[in-house]
Short mmCIF file of C-alpha atoms in Angstrom, two decimals:
data_model
loop_
_atom_site.label_atom_id
_atom_site.label_comp_id
_atom_site.label_asym_id
_atom_site.label_seq_id
_atom_site.Cartn_x
_atom_site.Cartn_y
_atom_site.Cartn_z
CA MET T 151 -0.18 0.07 0.03
CA TYR T 152 1.71 3.24 1.16
CA LYS T 153 5.15 2.06 0.99
CA THR T 154 4.80 1.54 -2.68
CA PHE T 155 3.75 5.20 -3.29
CA SER T 156 6.65 7.06 -5.06
CA ALA T 157 8.06 10.66 -4.43
CA VAL T 158 6.05 11.85 -7.32
CA ASP T 159 2.72 10.51 -5.67
CA TYR T 160 3.44 12.23 -2.46
CA LYS T 161 4.49 15.49 -4.14
CA LYS T 162 1.11 15.45 -6.13
CA HIS T 163 -0.77 14.45 -3.18
CA HIS T 164 0.61 17.25 -1.05
CA ASN T 165 0.74 19.84 -3.86
CA LEU T 166 4.43 20.32 -4.05
CA PRO T 167 6.37 21.08 -7.07
CA HIS T 168 7.66 18.13 -9.06
CA ASP T 169 11.25 19.15 -8.50
CA TYR T 170 10.82 19.77 -4.76
CA THR T 171 14.00 18.43 -3.01
CA VAL T 172 14.82 18.19 0.52
CA HIS T 173 18.71 18.17 1.27
CA GLY T 174 18.73 17.28 4.76
CA PHE T 175 16.50 16.90 7.95
CA ILE T 176 17.13 18.05 11.40
CA ILE T 177 14.94 17.04 14.22
CA VAL T 178 14.76 18.20 17.97
CA GLY T 179 13.24 15.67 20.08
CA THR T 180 10.92 17.82 22.39
CA PHE T 181 7.37 19.27 22.45
CA HIS T 182 8.56 22.76 23.28
CA PRO T 183 8.94 25.24 20.54
CA GLY T 184 12.10 26.75 21.93
CA PRO T 185 14.52 25.09 19.22
CA TYR T 186 13.01 27.24 16.46
CA ALA T 187 14.18 30.47 17.99
CA GLN T 188 17.46 28.75 18.67
CA LEU T 189 17.91 27.77 15.13
CA LYS T 190 17.63 31.24 13.97
CA GLU T 191 19.94 32.44 16.78
CA VAL T 192 22.76 30.07 15.77
CA LEU T 193 22.55 30.79 12.06
CA ALA T 194 22.49 34.69 12.73
CA GLU T 195 25.51 34.35 15.16
CA PHE T 196 27.61 32.48 12.58
CA GLY T 197 26.60 34.83 9.77
CA VAL T 198 25.15 32.34 7.43
CA LYS T 199 23.65 34.42 4.70
CA HIS T 200 20.82 33.89 1.83
CA ILE T 201 18.54 32.22 4.54
CA SER T 202 14.99 32.01 4.31
CA TYR T 203 12.28 30.35 6.60
CA GLY T 204 9.00 29.05 5.50
CA LYS T 205 6.55 26.35 5.39
CA VAL T 206 6.38 23.16 3.25
CA ASN T 207 2.84 24.02 2.38
CA ASP T 208 -0.32 25.07 4.20
CA SER T 209 -1.33 21.52 5.41
CA PRO T 210 -1.62 20.94 9.02
CA TYR T 211 0.33 17.60 8.42
CA PHE T 212 3.54 19.51 7.94
CA ALA T 213 2.81 22.53 10.35
CA PRO T 214 5.68 21.98 12.81
CA ILE T 215 8.27 21.66 9.84
CA ILE T 216 10.32 24.80 8.97
CA GLU T 217 11.48 24.73 5.45
CA LEU T 218 14.92 26.15 5.87
CA THR T 219 16.34 27.56 2.64
CA ILE T 220 20.04 28.20 2.62
CA GLU T 221 21.75 29.26 -0.87
CA GLY T 222 18.68 27.74 -2.61
CA LYS T 223 18.65 24.53 -0.97
CA ILE T 224 15.85 23.31 1.26
CA TYR T 225 16.42 21.66 4.62
CA TRP T 226 13.73 20.52 7.18
CA PHE T 227 13.89 21.48 10.74
CA THR T 228 11.36 20.47 13.23
CA ILE T 229 10.39 19.33 16.71
CA ALA T 230 8.93 15.79 17.49
CA TYR T 231 8.15 13.92 20.50
CA GLY T 232 8.29 10.33 19.94
CA GLY T 233 8.36 8.32 16.67
CA THR T 234 4.75 7.82 14.81
CA ILE T 235 4.55 11.17 12.98
CA LEU T 236 8.32 11.49 12.85
CA SER T 237 8.74 8.06 10.91
CA GLU T 238 6.29 9.56 8.15
CA TRP T 239 8.26 12.86 7.96
CA VAL T 240 11.58 10.97 7.71
CA HIS T 241 9.98 8.63 5.28
CA LEU T 242 9.11 11.55 2.94
CA ALA T 243 12.22 13.67 3.54
CA CYS T 244 14.09 10.50 2.23
CA LEU T 245 11.85 10.37 -0.78
CA PHE T 246 12.39 13.87 -1.53
CA GLY T 247 16.15 13.58 -1.55
CA SER T 248 17.42 13.93 1.93
CA GLN T 249 20.75 12.56 2.35
CA THR T 250 21.37 13.16 6.05
CA ASN T 251 18.73 12.90 8.91
CA VAL T 252 19.94 13.90 12.40
CA VAL T 253 17.94 14.04 15.64
CA ILE T 254 19.07 16.28 18.56
CA GLY T 255 17.67 15.25 21.70
CA GLN T 256 17.65 14.63 25.55
CA CYS T 257 17.86 11.27 27.18
CA GLY T 258 17.80 9.56 30.60
CA GLY T 259 21.35 8.60 31.71
CA LEU T 260 21.97 4.98 32.09
CA PHE T 261 25.91 4.87 31.89
CA ALA T 262 27.27 5.15 35.65
CA GLU T 263 30.29 7.05 34.56
CA ALA T 264 28.40 9.93 32.53
CA ASP T 265 26.57 12.87 34.20
CA THR T 266 24.58 15.90 33.32
CA PRO T 267 24.93 17.61 30.85
CA ASP T 268 27.27 15.09 29.15
CA ILE T 269 26.44 14.27 25.41
CA ILE T 270 25.87 10.72 24.16
CA VAL T 271 26.08 9.80 20.25
CA PRO T 272 24.60 6.54 19.81
CA THR T 273 26.27 3.68 17.98
CA TYR T 274 22.96 2.02 17.58
CA ALA T 275 19.45 2.19 19.24
CA TYR T 276 17.55 -0.84 20.51
CA ALA T 277 13.86 -0.71 19.74
CA ASN T 278 10.80 -2.99 20.26
CA GLU T 279 8.10 -1.22 18.44
CA SER T 280 6.28 -1.41 14.88
CA ILE T 281 7.98 1.56 13.37
CA THR T 282 11.46 0.10 13.26
CA ARG T 283 10.21 -3.77 12.67
CA MET T 284 8.53 -2.26 9.56
CA TYR T 285 11.38 -0.53 8.04
CA GLU T 286 14.17 -2.95 9.25
CA PRO T 287 12.63 -6.07 10.06
CA ASN T 288 15.87 -8.16 10.15
CA GLN T 289 17.98 -6.10 12.52
CA ASN T 290 16.73 -7.89 15.75
CA HIS T 291 15.73 -4.47 17.00
CA ARG T 292 19.35 -2.84 16.57
CA HIS T 293 19.26 0.07 14.32
CA ASN T 294 22.55 1.51 13.49
CA SER T 295 23.68 5.14 13.04
CA ASN T 296 26.17 6.28 10.20
CA GLU T 297 29.47 5.85 11.97
CA GLN T 298 31.26 8.18 9.59
CA LEU T 299 28.93 10.91 10.76
CA ASN T 300 29.06 9.97 14.21
CA GLN T 301 32.87 10.59 14.27
CA LYS T 302 32.57 13.91 12.52
CA LEU T 303 30.09 15.08 15.33
CA ILE T 304 32.04 13.65 18.03
CA LYS T 305 35.48 15.31 16.86
CA SER T 306 33.41 18.63 16.66
CA LEU T 307 31.72 18.49 20.01
CA SER T 308 34.63 16.70 22.08
CA GLN T 309 36.58 19.97 21.98
CA THR T 310 34.41 21.57 24.51
CA HIS T 311 32.28 18.78 25.90
CA LYS T 312 32.18 15.31 27.40
CA VAL T 313 31.11 13.01 24.78
CA TRP T 314 30.28 9.51 25.13
CA HIS T 315 29.76 6.85 22.11
CA GLY T 316 27.72 3.65 22.85
CA PRO T 317 24.07 2.13 22.23
CA THR T 318 20.99 3.63 23.50
CA MET T 319 17.39 2.36 24.33
CA THR T 320 14.52 3.84 22.58
CA CYS T 321 11.51 3.58 24.72
CA GLN T 322 8.58 5.74 24.13
CA ALA T 323 6.53 4.97 27.08
CA MET T 324 8.42 7.26 29.58
CA MET T 325 5.65 6.86 32.22
CA ALA T 326 5.91 3.23 32.09
CA GLU T 327 9.51 2.98 32.87
CA THR T 328 10.48 1.07 36.25
CA TRP T 329 13.52 1.33 38.21
CA GLU T 330 14.13 -2.49 37.32
CA ASP T 331 13.98 -1.47 33.57
CA ILE T 332 16.73 1.39 34.25
CA GLN T 333 18.88 -1.30 36.04
CA GLN T 334 18.44 -3.88 33.49
CA TRP T 335 19.18 -1.35 30.59
CA SER T 336 22.20 -0.14 32.39
CA ALA T 337 23.57 -3.69 33.07
CA GLU T 338 23.09 -4.48 29.31
CA GLY T 339 25.45 -1.78 28.44
CA TYR T 340 23.00 0.96 27.28
CA TYR T 341 24.12 4.54 27.84
CA GLY T 342 20.93 6.33 27.60
CA VAL T 343 17.12 5.86 27.17
CA GLU T 344 15.54 8.34 24.67
CA MET T 345 12.34 8.36 22.42
CA GLU T 346 13.32 8.96 18.74
CA ALA T 347 16.75 7.63 17.73
CA SER T 348 15.76 4.05 16.37
CA THR T 349 12.86 5.60 14.25
CA ILE T 350 15.44 8.08 12.70
CA PHE T 351 17.97 5.26 12.16
CA ALA T 352 15.59 2.56 10.79
CA VAL T 353 13.79 4.67 8.31
CA SER T 354 16.99 6.22 7.05
CA ASN T 355 18.69 2.90 6.80
CA HIS T 356 15.77 1.67 4.68
CA PHE T 357 16.53 4.38 2.27
CA GLU T 358 20.27 3.95 2.56
CA ARG T 359 20.64 7.61 4.01
CA ARG T 360 23.04 8.84 6.85
CA SER T 361 21.56 9.21 10.23
CA ALA T 362 22.93 10.02 13.71
CA ALA T 363 21.42 11.22 17.16
CA VAL T 364 23.24 13.61 19.64
CA LEU T 365 21.64 13.57 23.12
CA VAL T 366 22.10 15.51 26.13
CA ILE T 367 21.86 13.66 29.32
CA GLY T 368 19.15 15.21 31.14
CA ASP T 369 17.41 12.90 33.78
CA ASN T 370 20.38 10.87 35.05
CA LEU T 371 18.14 7.89 35.82
CA VAL T 372 20.97 5.35 36.72
CA LYS T 373 21.79 7.68 39.65
CA GLN T 374 18.13 8.10 40.57
CA LYS T 375 17.76 11.66 39.28
CA THR T 376 14.47 12.15 37.54
CA VAL T 377 12.74 15.17 35.95
CA HIS T 378 11.06 15.83 39.46
CA ASP T 379 14.50 16.21 41.10
CA VAL T 380 14.96 19.53 42.73
CA ASN T 381 18.05 20.13 40.54
CA TYR T 382 16.72 19.34 37.27
CA GLY T 383 15.05 22.59 36.63
CA GLY T 384 18.22 24.46 37.76
CA GLY T 385 20.11 22.66 35.11
CA LEU T 386 18.08 23.94 32.11
CA ASP T 387 20.26 26.53 31.19
CA ALA T 388 23.30 24.25 31.10
CA ARG T 389 21.42 21.70 28.75
CA LEU T 390 20.13 24.56 26.33
CA ALA T 391 23.57 25.72 25.99
CA VAL T 392 24.87 22.27 25.32
CA ARG T 393 21.99 21.92 22.68
CA ARG T 394 23.08 25.01 21.13
CA ASP T 395 26.50 23.68 20.48
CA ILE T 396 25.12 20.41 19.11
CA LEU T 397 22.91 22.28 16.92
CA ALA T 398 25.73 24.21 15.38
CA ALA T 399 27.67 21.05 14.71
CA VAL T 400 24.78 19.36 13.36
CA LEU T 401 23.94 22.31 11.14
CA LYS T 402 27.62 22.21 9.66
CA GLU T 403 27.31 18.36 8.83
CA VAL T 404 23.93 18.65 7.37
CA THR T 405 24.15 21.90 5.29
CA GLY T 406 27.93 22.48 5.23
CA LYS T 407 27.32 25.83 6.77
CA VAL T 408 28.06 27.26 10.19
#
């Protein structure tokens, strides 16, 4: 059914020009709109010229996506919380030409040596849900990122931040997580638990596109620090500062600018 539809089919359905091309897709894993302003601040700070910001079209389906045009090339930028609609957007971005898809997010820490606001760049994400099984059915729930892209991001970010490189657990049911889950995932060697990485990796791999995730440790779960911890809110500014640096590094790799 829908998997057989081509780029031409979807462009026609969404009233997009036949030559409409997406060159890269950046996603921030959150439901808060703050990343849109931060994107513009980063691009303005680095003096990137010939930029325009617009909408894909007037459809509510694409409403959260900013159509970022830099020197005539279109990139998508959006926020997303979890994987369902995100899988569809990444699917379309790949069909429309995106070669690189990166999610910037926050994760719950599972690695005892790491702390807030360290960065994790996943080698792969483990997932047990329908999106990844449909796109990469033979991967035994392990969905790989692009290691060449990982190393470029790590090289850029490790100059000013502590960066860890290892597997993460994608769990899209945060409120169902138990202390036993956290202990088990940590014992199995996962560095963090997040909500979007496996979706990005599986869909991108299906289309043979590069993908990566760059995650800030927020609620350091293995140390029993949750979002309800008294110090969590106080660390917001530090996490936002790290995300700004991550955004700059990701923009450089996806667009060649910054």
